[in-house]
mmCIF file of C-alpha atoms in Angstrom:
data_model
loop_
_atom_site.group_PDB
_atom_site.id
_atom_site.type_symbol
_atom_site.label_atom_id
_atom_site.label_comp_id
_atom_site.label_asym_id
_atom_site.label_seq_id
_atom_site.Cartn_x
_atom_site.Cartn_y
_atom_site.Cartn_z
ATOM 1 C CA MET A 1 -27.107 27.892 26.796
ATOM 2 C CA LEU A 2 -27.703 28.036 23.060
ATOM 3 C CA THR A 3 -23.968 27.718 22.518
ATOM 4 C CA ILE A 4 -23.807 24.571 24.668
ATOM 5 C CA SER A 5 -26.811 23.059 22.877
ATOM 6 C CA HIS A 6 -25.342 23.923 19.498
ATOM 7 C CA TYR A 7 -22.030 22.321 20.494
ATOM 8 C CA ARG A 8 -23.790 19.145 21.651
ATOM 9 C CA LEU A 9 -25.803 18.907 18.444
ATOM 10 C CA ARG A 10 -22.685 19.409 16.363
ATOM 11 C CA SER A 11 -20.817 16.759 18.379
ATOM 12 C CA MET A 12 -23.678 14.307 17.896
ATOM 13 C CA SER A 13 -23.719 15.045 14.179
ATOM 14 C CA MET A 14 -19.960 14.433 13.932
ATOM 15 C CA ARG A 15 -20.315 11.180 15.838
ATOM 16 C CA ASP A 16 -23.199 10.022 13.648
ATOM 17 C CA GLU A 17 -21.276 10.826 10.458
ATOM 18 C CA SER A 18 -18.272 8.869 11.704
ATOM 19 C CA ILE A 19 -20.439 5.905 12.686
ATOM 20 C CA ARG A 20 -22.105 5.880 9.263
ATOM 21 C CA ARG A 21 -18.694 5.885 7.612
ATOM 22 C CA TRP A 22 -17.396 3.103 9.869
ATOM 23 C CA ILE A 23 -20.447 0.956 9.139
ATOM 24 C CA GLY A 24 -19.790 1.397 5.433
ATOM 25 C CA GLU A 25 -16.170 0.344 5.954
ATOM 26 C CA VAL A 26 -16.930 -2.796 8.005
ATOM 27 C CA PRO A 27 -15.825 -5.196 5.201
ATOM 28 C CA ILE A 28 -12.353 -3.617 5.283
ATOM 29 C CA TYR A 29 -11.934 -4.141 9.016
ATOM 30 C CA GLY A 30 -13.597 -7.544 9.080
ATOM 31 C CA ILE A 31 -11.461 -8.963 6.281
ATOM 32 C CA ALA A 32 -8.301 -7.363 7.701
ATOM 33 C CA LEU A 33 -8.907 -8.820 11.166
ATOM 34 C CA ALA A 34 -9.556 -12.258 9.676
ATOM 35 C CA LEU A 35 -6.319 -12.054 7.687
ATOM 36 C CA PHE A 36 -4.383 -10.830 10.736
ATOM 37 C CA ALA A 37 -5.736 -13.774 12.728
ATOM 38 C CA LEU A 38 -4.693 -16.168 9.955
ATOM 39 C CA CYS A 39 -1.186 -14.670 9.975
ATOM 40 C CA VAL A 40 -0.948 -15.116 13.743
ATOM 41 C CA VAL A 41 -1.961 -18.776 13.463
ATOM 42 C CA LEU A 42 0.492 -19.455 10.625
ATOM 43 C CA LEU A 43 3.403 -17.628 12.242
ATOM 44 C CA THR A 44 2.961 -19.035 15.739
ATOM 45 C CA GLY A 45 2.619 -22.481 14.183
ATOM 46 C CA LYS A 46 6.152 -22.016 12.855
ATOM 47 C CA GLY A 47 7.421 -20.793 16.210
ATOM 48 C CA ILE A 48 7.635 -17.138 15.173
ATOM 49 C CA SER A 49 6.746 -14.736 17.962
ATOM 50 C CA LEU A 50 4.944 -11.461 17.387
ATOM 51 C CA ASP A 51 6.237 -8.300 19.017
ATOM 52 C CA ALA A 52 5.188 -4.666 19.082
ATOM 53 C CA GLU A 53 8.471 -3.176 17.870
ATOM 54 C CA PRO A 54 7.715 -3.266 14.097
ATOM 55 C CA ALA A 55 4.261 -1.743 14.663
ATOM 56 C CA ALA A 56 5.781 0.979 16.858
ATOM 57 C CA ALA A 57 8.370 1.726 14.174
ATOM 58 C CA ASN A 58 5.656 1.902 11.526
ATOM 59 C CA ALA A 59 3.530 4.171 13.735
ATOM 60 C CA TRP A 60 6.519 6.497 14.067
ATOM 61 C CA LEU A 61 6.879 6.609 10.275
ATOM 62 C CA TYR A 62 3.199 7.514 9.920
ATOM 63 C CA LEU A 63 3.618 10.254 12.532
ATOM 64 C CA VAL A 64 6.531 11.679 10.544
ATOM 65 C CA ALA A 65 4.411 11.471 7.389
ATOM 66 C CA ILE A 66 1.534 13.327 9.085
ATOM 67 C CA ILE A 67 3.888 16.085 10.257
ATOM 68 C CA ALA A 68 5.389 16.371 6.768
ATOM 69 C CA TRP A 69 1.942 16.435 5.164
ATOM 70 C CA LEU A 70 0.658 19.136 7.525
ATOM 71 C CA SER A 71 3.823 21.202 7.098
ATOM 72 C CA VAL A 72 3.586 21.223 3.312
ATOM 73 C CA ASP A 73 -0.173 21.774 3.354
ATOM 74 C CA THR A 74 0.213 24.676 5.801
ATOM 75 C CA ALA A 75 2.852 26.366 3.653
ATOM 76 C CA VAL A 76 0.770 25.992 0.487
ATOM 77 C CA TYR A 77 -2.436 27.135 2.218
ATOM 78 C CA LEU A 78 -0.851 30.267 3.702
ATOM 79 C CA ALA A 79 0.882 31.134 0.431
ATOM 80 C CA ARG A 80 -2.336 30.832 -1.584
ATOM 81 C CA ARG A 81 -4.929 32.233 0.820
ATOM 82 C CA ARG A 82 -2.837 34.750 2.802
ATOM 83 C CA PRO A 83 -5.430 34.928 5.650
ATOM 84 C CA SER A 84 -5.514 38.061 7.802
ATOM 85 C CA GLU A 85 -5.462 35.876 10.940
ATOM 86 C CA PRO A 86 -3.198 32.926 10.084
ATOM 87 C CA ILE A 87 -3.407 31.150 13.459
ATOM 88 C CA ALA A 88 -7.206 31.249 13.532
ATOM 89 C CA ALA A 89 -7.374 30.129 9.907
ATOM 90 C CA LEU A 90 -5.052 27.191 10.546
ATOM 91 C CA HIS A 91 -7.031 26.231 13.650
ATOM 92 C CA ARG A 92 -10.229 26.092 11.596
ATOM 93 C CA ARG A 93 -8.489 24.111 8.866
ATOM 94 C CA TYR A 94 -6.885 21.469 11.086
ATOM 95 C CA ALA A 95 -8.874 21.525 14.342
ATOM 96 C CA GLY A 96 -12.277 22.913 13.405
ATOM 97 C CA PRO A 97 -15.432 20.771 13.514
ATOM 98 C CA THR A 98 -15.117 19.529 9.931
ATOM 99 C CA ALA A 99 -11.439 18.686 10.351
ATOM 100 C CA ALA A 100 -12.037 17.023 13.714
ATOM 101 C CA GLN A 101 -14.745 14.823 12.221
ATOM 102 C CA ARG A 102 -12.425 13.861 9.374
ATOM 103 C CA TRP A 103 -9.570 13.015 11.761
ATOM 104 C CA LEU A 104 -11.899 10.913 13.900
ATOM 105 C CA ALA A 105 -13.468 9.072 10.986
ATOM 106 C CA GLY A 106 -10.140 8.220 9.353
ATOM 107 C CA THR A 107 -8.320 7.035 12.469
ATOM 108 C CA PRO A 108 -9.370 3.345 12.171
ATOM 109 C CA LEU A 109 -7.932 3.222 8.642
ATOM 110 C CA LEU A 110 -4.713 4.776 9.921
ATOM 111 C CA ALA A 111 -4.505 2.122 12.655
ATOM 112 C CA LEU A 112 -5.067 -0.556 10.025
ATOM 113 C CA CYS A 113 -2.182 0.777 7.923
ATOM 114 C CA VAL A 114 0.101 0.884 10.957
ATOM 115 C CA LEU A 115 -0.517 -2.820 11.634
ATOM 116 C CA LEU A 116 -0.602 -4.075 8.045
ATOM 117 C CA MET A 117 3.058 -3.688 7.074
ATOM 118 C CA PRO A 118 4.490 -5.388 10.204
ATOM 119 C CA PHE A 119 2.289 -8.423 9.553
ATOM 120 C CA PHE A 120 3.316 -8.443 5.888
ATOM 121 C CA SER A 121 7.012 -8.175 6.776
ATOM 122 C CA LYS A 122 6.720 -11.110 9.184
ATOM 123 C CA MET A 123 5.004 -13.249 6.544
ATOM 124 C CA LYS A 124 7.444 -12.204 3.831
ATOM 125 C CA ALA A 125 10.455 -13.109 5.960
ATOM 126 C CA ALA A 126 8.814 -16.455 6.813
ATOM 127 C CA ILE A 127 8.276 -17.564 3.200
ATOM 128 C CA PRO A 128 11.195 -20.075 3.291
ATOM 129 C CA LEU A 129 9.520 -21.791 6.260
ATOM 130 C CA PHE A 130 6.429 -22.514 4.162
ATOM 131 C CA ASN A 131 7.904 -23.065 0.707
ATOM 132 C CA ASP A 132 11.327 -23.311 -0.906
ATOM 133 C CA TYR A 133 12.485 -20.734 -3.440
ATOM 134 C CA THR A 134 12.072 -22.938 -6.517
ATOM 135 C CA TRP A 135 10.301 -20.766 -9.086
ATOM 136 C CA ASP A 136 13.095 -18.533 -10.406
ATOM 137 C CA ALA A 137 14.063 -20.871 -13.248
ATOM 138 C CA ARG A 138 10.459 -20.943 -14.483
ATOM 139 C CA PHE A 139 10.101 -17.175 -14.406
ATOM 140 C CA ILE A 140 13.405 -16.734 -16.230
ATOM 141 C CA ALA A 141 12.118 -19.127 -18.901
ATOM 142 C CA TRP A 142 8.776 -17.307 -19.128
ATOM 143 C CA ASP A 143 10.501 -13.961 -19.590
ATOM 144 C CA ARG A 144 12.687 -15.394 -22.327
ATOM 145 C CA ALA A 145 9.653 -16.914 -24.026
ATOM 146 C CA ILE A 146 7.941 -13.504 -24.048
ATOM 147 C CA PHE A 147 11.024 -11.616 -25.256
ATOM 148 C CA PHE A 148 12.128 -14.097 -27.938
ATOM 149 C CA GLY A 149 14.972 -15.707 -26.056
ATOM 150 C CA HIS A 150 16.208 -12.607 -24.248
ATOM 151 C CA ASP A 151 15.953 -11.583 -20.610
ATOM 152 C CA ALA A 152 13.647 -8.611 -20.076
ATOM 153 C CA TRP A 153 16.449 -6.367 -18.811
ATOM 154 C CA GLN A 154 18.393 -6.961 -22.038
ATOM 155 C CA VAL A 155 15.444 -5.744 -24.098
ATOM 156 C CA LEU A 156 15.146 -2.617 -21.934
ATOM 157 C CA GLN A 157 18.873 -1.900 -21.823
ATOM 158 C CA PRO A 158 19.122 0.082 -25.103
ATOM 159 C CA LEU A 159 16.294 2.331 -23.860
ATOM 160 C CA VAL A 160 17.178 2.888 -20.198
ATOM 161 C CA GLY A 161 20.690 1.511 -19.798
ATOM 162 C CA TYR A 162 22.367 4.844 -19.092
ATOM 163 C CA PRO A 163 23.623 5.767 -15.597
ATOM 164 C CA PRO A 164 21.500 8.959 -15.252
ATOM 165 C CA ILE A 165 18.334 7.069 -16.236
ATOM 166 C CA THR A 166 19.236 4.145 -13.993
ATOM 167 C CA ALA A 167 19.797 6.494 -11.044
ATOM 168 C CA ALA A 168 16.480 8.247 -11.751
ATOM 169 C CA LEU A 169 14.594 4.942 -11.845
ATOM 170 C CA ALA A 170 16.256 3.916 -8.579
ATOM 171 C CA PHE A 171 15.158 7.201 -7.005
ATOM 172 C CA LEU A 172 11.567 6.648 -8.164
ATOM 173 C CA TYR A 173 11.714 3.100 -6.831
ATOM 174 C CA HIS A 174 12.523 4.521 -3.405
ATOM 175 C CA ALA A 175 9.951 7.312 -3.760
ATOM 176 C CA TRP A 176 7.334 4.555 -4.100
ATOM 177 C CA LEU A 177 7.484 4.272 -0.297
ATOM 178 C CA LEU A 178 5.697 7.621 -0.095
ATOM 179 C CA LEU A 179 2.597 5.883 -1.447
ATOM 180 C CA LEU A 180 2.473 3.702 1.662
ATOM 181 C CA TYR A 181 2.531 6.703 3.979
ATOM 182 C CA LEU A 182 1.498 9.998 2.389
ATOM 183 C CA GLY A 183 -0.655 8.216 -0.182
ATOM 184 C CA CYS A 184 -2.567 6.169 2.379
ATOM 185 C CA LEU A 185 -2.987 9.220 4.632
ATOM 186 C CA TYR A 186 -4.583 11.038 1.723
ATOM 187 C CA PHE A 187 -7.070 8.264 1.035
ATOM 188 C CA ALA A 188 -7.863 7.908 4.752
ATOM 189 C CA PHE A 189 -8.449 11.581 5.574
ATOM 190 C CA ALA A 190 -9.058 13.548 2.373
ATOM 191 C CA ALA A 191 -12.553 14.671 1.405
ATOM 192 C CA ILE A 192 -13.033 12.240 -1.475
ATOM 193 C CA ASP A 193 -15.818 9.973 -2.684
ATOM 194 C CA PRO A 194 -16.338 7.381 0.100
ATOM 195 C CA ALA A 195 -16.831 4.666 -2.513
ATOM 196 C CA ILE A 196 -13.325 5.274 -3.878
ATOM 197 C CA ARG A 197 -11.853 5.335 -0.377
ATOM 198 C CA ARG A 198 -13.473 2.047 0.635
ATOM 199 C CA ARG A 199 -12.588 0.274 -2.577
ATOM 200 C CA PHE A 200 -8.993 1.484 -2.380
ATOM 201 C CA PHE A 201 -8.401 0.294 1.178
ATOM 202 C CA LEU A 202 -10.061 -3.093 0.755
ATOM 203 C CA THR A 203 -7.985 -3.727 -2.367
ATOM 204 C CA TYR A 204 -4.912 -2.437 -0.506
ATOM 205 C CA VAL A 205 -5.423 -4.901 2.354
ATOM 206 C CA LEU A 206 -6.116 -7.782 -0.012
ATOM 207 C CA ALA A 207 -3.137 -6.909 -2.211
ATOM 208 C CA TRP A 208 -0.640 -7.072 0.647
ATOM 209 C CA SER A 209 -2.233 -10.203 2.103
ATOM 210 C CA VAL A 210 -3.300 -12.262 -0.905
ATOM 211 C CA ILE A 211 -0.716 -11.128 -3.458
ATOM 212 C CA GLY A 212 2.198 -10.229 -1.201
ATOM 213 C CA GLY A 213 1.568 -13.051 1.255
ATOM 214 C CA GLY A 214 -0.304 -15.984 -0.243
ATOM 215 C CA VAL A 215 0.728 -15.856 -3.897
ATOM 216 C CA ALA A 216 4.307 -14.872 -3.026
ATOM 217 C CA THR A 217 4.564 -17.968 -0.836
ATOM 218 C CA LEU A 218 3.074 -20.297 -3.444
ATOM 219 C CA LEU A 219 5.344 -18.902 -6.189
ATOM 220 C CA ALA A 220 8.398 -18.398 -3.982
ATOM 221 C CA SER A 221 11.259 -16.766 -5.887
ATOM 222 C CA VAL A 222 14.101 -14.400 -5.054
ATOM 223 C CA GLY A 223 14.516 -12.322 -8.215
ATOM 224 C CA PRO A 224 17.429 -11.530 -10.559
ATOM 225 C CA CYS A 225 19.578 -9.651 -8.036
ATOM 226 C CA PHE A 226 19.578 -12.560 -5.576
ATOM 227 C CA VAL A 227 19.849 -15.684 -7.760
ATOM 228 C CA GLY A 228 23.625 -15.197 -7.888
ATOM 229 C CA PRO A 229 24.362 -14.682 -4.180
ATOM 230 C CA LEU A 230 21.827 -17.280 -2.975
ATOM 231 C CA PHE A 231 21.944 -19.971 -5.673
ATOM 232 C CA GLY A 232 25.202 -19.331 -7.522
ATOM 233 C CA ASP A 233 23.272 -18.728 -10.759
ATOM 234 C CA PRO A 234 25.269 -16.390 -13.057
ATOM 235 C CA ALA A 235 22.291 -15.580 -15.319
ATOM 236 C CA PHE A 236 22.158 -11.939 -14.222
ATOM 237 C CA ASP A 237 25.804 -11.273 -13.446
ATOM 238 C CA ALA A 238 26.053 -8.979 -16.473
ATOM 239 C CA GLN A 239 23.071 -6.934 -15.300
ATOM 240 C CA MET A 240 24.494 -6.560 -11.805
ATOM 241 C CA ALA A 241 27.871 -5.609 -13.284
ATOM 242 C CA TYR A 242 26.199 -2.822 -15.271
ATOM 243 C CA LEU A 243 24.337 -1.556 -12.179
ATOM 244 C CA ARG A 244 27.544 -1.455 -10.153
ATOM 245 C CA ALA A 245 29.348 0.358 -12.957
ATOM 246 C CA ALA A 246 26.501 2.877 -13.182
ATOM 247 C CA ASP A 247 26.651 3.307 -9.411
ATOM 248 C CA GLY A 248 30.290 4.285 -9.798
ATOM 249 C CA GLN A 249 29.182 7.285 -11.899
ATOM 250 C CA ILE A 250 25.876 8.243 -10.249
ATOM 251 C CA PRO A 251 24.654 6.583 -7.026
ATOM 252 C CA VAL A 252 22.089 3.846 -7.711
ATOM 253 C CA MET A 253 20.144 3.817 -4.448
ATOM 254 C CA THR A 254 18.683 0.339 -4.822
ATOM 255 C CA LEU A 255 22.038 -1.465 -4.684
ATOM 256 C CA SER A 256 22.596 -0.689 -1.005
ATOM 257 C CA VAL A 257 19.030 -1.774 -0.231
ATOM 258 C CA GLN A 258 19.558 -5.068 -2.046
ATOM 259 C CA GLU A 259 22.690 -5.690 0.016
ATOM 260 C CA MET A 260 20.773 -4.871 3.200
ATOM 261 C CA LEU A 261 17.915 -7.231 2.276
ATOM 262 C CA LEU A 262 20.407 -9.998 1.565
ATOM 263 C CA ASP A 263 22.130 -9.466 4.919
ATOM 264 C CA TRP A 264 18.772 -9.514 6.729
ATOM 265 C CA HIS A 265 17.755 -12.683 4.897
ATOM 266 C CA LEU A 266 20.982 -14.474 5.785
ATOM 267 C CA ALA A 267 20.563 -13.342 9.413
ATOM 268 C CA ASP A 268 16.916 -14.560 9.509
ATOM 269 C CA ALA A 269 15.713 -11.050 10.401
ATOM 270 C CA ASP A 270 11.954 -10.480 10.340
ATOM 271 C CA GLY A 271 11.593 -6.798 11.200
ATOM 272 C CA LEU A 272 9.803 -4.044 9.295
ATOM 273 C CA GLY A 273 10.775 -4.146 5.608
ATOM 274 C CA SER A 274 12.646 -7.449 5.779
ATOM 275 C CA GLY A 275 12.205 -10.533 3.625
ATOM 276 C CA ILE A 276 12.977 -11.491 0.026
ATOM 277 C CA THR A 277 10.396 -12.278 -2.621
ATOM 278 C CA ALA A 278 10.112 -11.506 -6.323
ATOM 279 C CA MET A 279 6.843 -12.916 -7.656
ATOM 280 C CA PRO A 280 4.553 -11.029 -7.610
ATOM 281 C CA SER A 281 5.945 -7.478 -7.505
ATOM 282 C CA MET A 282 4.336 -5.454 -4.722
ATOM 283 C CA HIS A 283 5.943 -2.286 -6.086
ATOM 284 C CA VAL A 284 4.065 -2.802 -9.342
ATOM 285 C CA ALA A 285 0.893 -3.948 -7.565
ATOM 286 C CA ILE A 286 0.634 -0.891 -5.302
ATOM 287 C CA ALA A 287 1.611 1.558 -8.061
ATOM 288 C CA PHE A 288 -1.106 0.046 -10.262
ATOM 289 C CA LEU A 289 -3.652 0.261 -7.426
ATOM 290 C CA PHE A 290 -2.876 3.938 -6.884
ATOM 291 C CA TRP A 291 -3.416 4.576 -10.570
ATOM 292 C CA LEU A 292 -6.786 2.777 -10.474
ATOM 293 C CA ALA A 293 -7.888 4.895 -7.495
ATOM 294 C CA THR A 294 -6.391 8.313 -8.301
ATOM 295 C CA ARG A 295 -7.792 8.434 -11.815
ATOM 296 C CA ARG A 296 -11.254 8.327 -10.251
ATOM 297 C CA VAL A 297 -10.352 11.199 -7.915
ATOM 298 C CA SER A 298 -8.689 13.343 -10.588
ATOM 299 C CA PRO A 299 -8.108 12.314 -14.226
ATOM 300 C CA MET A 300 -5.114 14.660 -14.427
ATOM 301 C CA VAL A 301 -3.466 13.188 -11.321
ATOM 302 C CA GLY A 302 -4.356 9.752 -12.628
ATOM 303 C CA ARG A 303 -2.265 10.366 -15.736
ATOM 304 C CA TRP A 304 0.752 11.158 -13.558
ATOM 305 C CA PHE A 305 0.209 7.967 -11.591
ATOM 306 C CA LEU A 306 -0.070 5.997 -14.820
ATOM 307 C CA ALA A 307 3.365 7.299 -15.806
ATOM 308 C CA PHE A 308 4.667 6.468 -12.325
ATOM 309 C CA PHE A 309 3.255 2.948 -12.542
ATOM 310 C CA VAL A 310 4.957 2.354 -15.904
ATOM 311 C CA ALA A 311 8.251 3.729 -14.542
ATOM 312 C CA ILE A 312 8.035 1.443 -11.504
ATOM 313 C CA TRP A 313 7.392 -1.615 -13.677
ATOM 314 C CA ILE A 314 10.333 -0.757 -15.935
ATOM 315 C CA GLY A 315 12.482 0.018 -12.903
ATOM 316 C CA SER A 316 11.582 -3.249 -11.201
ATOM 317 C CA VAL A 317 13.112 -5.126 -14.144
ATOM 318 C CA HIS A 318 15.982 -2.759 -14.952
ATOM 319 C CA LEU A 319 17.147 -2.599 -11.320
ATOM 320 C CA ALA A 320 17.213 -6.430 -11.086
ATOM 321 C CA TYR A 321 14.533 -6.760 -8.437
ATOM 322 C CA HIS A 322 12.008 -8.548 -10.632
ATOM 323 C CA TYR A 323 11.308 -10.522 -13.757
ATOM 324 C CA ALA A 324 8.882 -8.902 -16.192
ATOM 325 C CA VAL A 325 6.268 -11.573 -15.463
ATOM 326 C CA ASP A 326 6.279 -10.545 -11.787
ATOM 327 C CA GLY A 327 4.714 -7.220 -12.721
ATOM 328 C CA LEU A 328 2.330 -8.814 -15.204
ATOM 329 C CA VAL A 329 0.929 -11.185 -12.593
ATOM 330 C CA SER A 330 0.634 -8.295 -10.121
ATOM 331 C CA VAL A 331 -1.412 -6.202 -12.544
ATOM 332 C CA VAL A 332 -3.804 -9.050 -13.309
ATOM 333 C CA LEU A 333 -4.309 -9.909 -9.634
ATOM 334 C CA VAL A 334 -4.821 -6.292 -8.525
ATOM 335 C CA ALA A 335 -7.372 -5.791 -11.307
ATOM 336 C CA MET A 336 -9.237 -8.859 -10.051
ATOM 337 C CA LEU A 337 -9.134 -7.663 -6.429
ATOM 338 C CA TRP A 338 -10.276 -4.175 -7.469
ATOM 339 C CA ARG A 339 -13.304 -5.696 -9.180
ATOM 340 C CA ALA A 340 -13.958 -8.056 -6.253
ATOM 341 C CA SER A 341 -13.854 -5.117 -3.815
ATOM 342 C CA ASP A 342 -16.582 -3.399 -5.798
ATOM 343 C CA TRP A 343 -18.761 -6.504 -5.617
ATOM 344 C CA ILE A 344 -18.152 -6.875 -1.874
ATOM 345 C CA PHE A 345 -19.234 -3.309 -1.128
ATOM 346 C CA LYS A 346 -22.301 -3.542 -3.340
ATOM 347 C CA TRP A 347 -23.307 -6.647 -1.399
ATOM 348 C CA TRP A 348 -22.543 -4.965 1.942
ATOM 349 C CA ASP A 349 -24.426 -1.763 1.099
ATOM 350 C CA ALA A 350 -27.452 -3.822 0.082
ATOM 351 C CA ARG A 351 -27.317 -5.659 3.416
ATOM 352 C CA VAL A 352 -27.042 -2.398 5.369
ATOM 353 C CA ALA A 353 -29.924 -0.845 3.417
ATOM 354 C CA ALA A 354 -32.087 -3.923 3.992
ATOM 355 C CA SER A 355 -31.338 -3.869 7.718
ATOM 356 C CA ALA A 356 -32.183 -0.176 7.913
ATOM 357 C CA ALA A 357 -35.454 -0.800 6.099
ATOM 358 C CA ARG A 358 -36.399 -3.488 8.642
ATOM 359 C CA ILE A 359 -35.401 -1.428 11.676
ATOM 360 C CA GLN A 360 -37.008 1.872 10.657
ATOM 361 C CA PRO A 361 -40.680 0.760 10.979
ATOM 362 C CA ILE A 362 -39.921 -0.744 14.401
ATOM 363 C CA LEU A 363 -38.379 2.503 15.621
ATOM 364 C CA ARG A 364 -41.266 4.515 14.218
ATOM 365 C CA THR A 365 -43.794 2.286 16.002
ATOM 366 C CA LYS A 366 -41.967 2.648 19.319
ATOM 367 C CA THR A 367 -41.521 6.409 19.112
ATOM 368 C CA VAL A 368 -44.922 7.525 17.779
ATOM 369 C CA PRO A 369 -47.487 7.733 20.645
ATOM 370 C CA ALA A 370 -50.724 5.808 20.296
ATOM 371 C CA GLU A 371 -53.808 7.876 19.451
#
């Protein structure tokens, strides 16, 4: 009987903790739902239908990421702890009360991540329906103004223009995808400061929607690697020739992806990962966001993410995906959204505290018997 009562109390405690966390995260879900609704209105207004296939594909990728995360964590845990009863120890770690509460509490954020990228991909692929790609010439001019008449890639070429370095930057550019899956799983389920978690995810949602959707549509551009195939502009032919020559020595992974994106664009595909846009750079934006968040979790890890962010920005230019100003605009906008997220949660927490202060006396009056 005591065991049953203890189990019920523990279940109620887990539920209450999850509810408290969800209440604190309401701005994330409210803003995300509003943005999703806006996307639906905009897309259906252009005759674009929404289907479940991209979300299902993204859910599968998150499932693979969860399995990979648990596999690595299990191996590290067993190697370090060497428990006498490994199965029981793993059960406590991944299915015990604390773990169960963490899985439950983080599930809404996981669902949000599963839905976010399909909506972004649809909007990204639909950019030409809302605005023509007319900004490339301006961004080329801005880069040349910053770098004294030279394109940004030409300035970087003496430093990174060697096939092994190019291949390494291309590998890191692909590894960035791990942030969207393993990185988001960490922030959703890890035992970290809730304030960091909330601020990260609200900025994450706003970055993909405002920066990757709204600003990318207003400043529609295709980037150095696509101005030749799409517009016949030879401005970056020399850069692409170098990348292809480097690929002949050591595979440059991004070249095949660029060809795939171009094929999808010409075929009007709008599936997961499709679409072409340069300004602003979402690679730079998300790498910068992860640095802002991880340095508050661990200064040491934050230093690694700072190096990764710099490498991604350099790679975005060197690999012909972006102009240098694409990354600059991304950094400024993410910094603004990061600050705005802090203000939003301070306002929300004050509202929740005020509501609790009003409700508490009423509950006390109703529950305390009259004398």
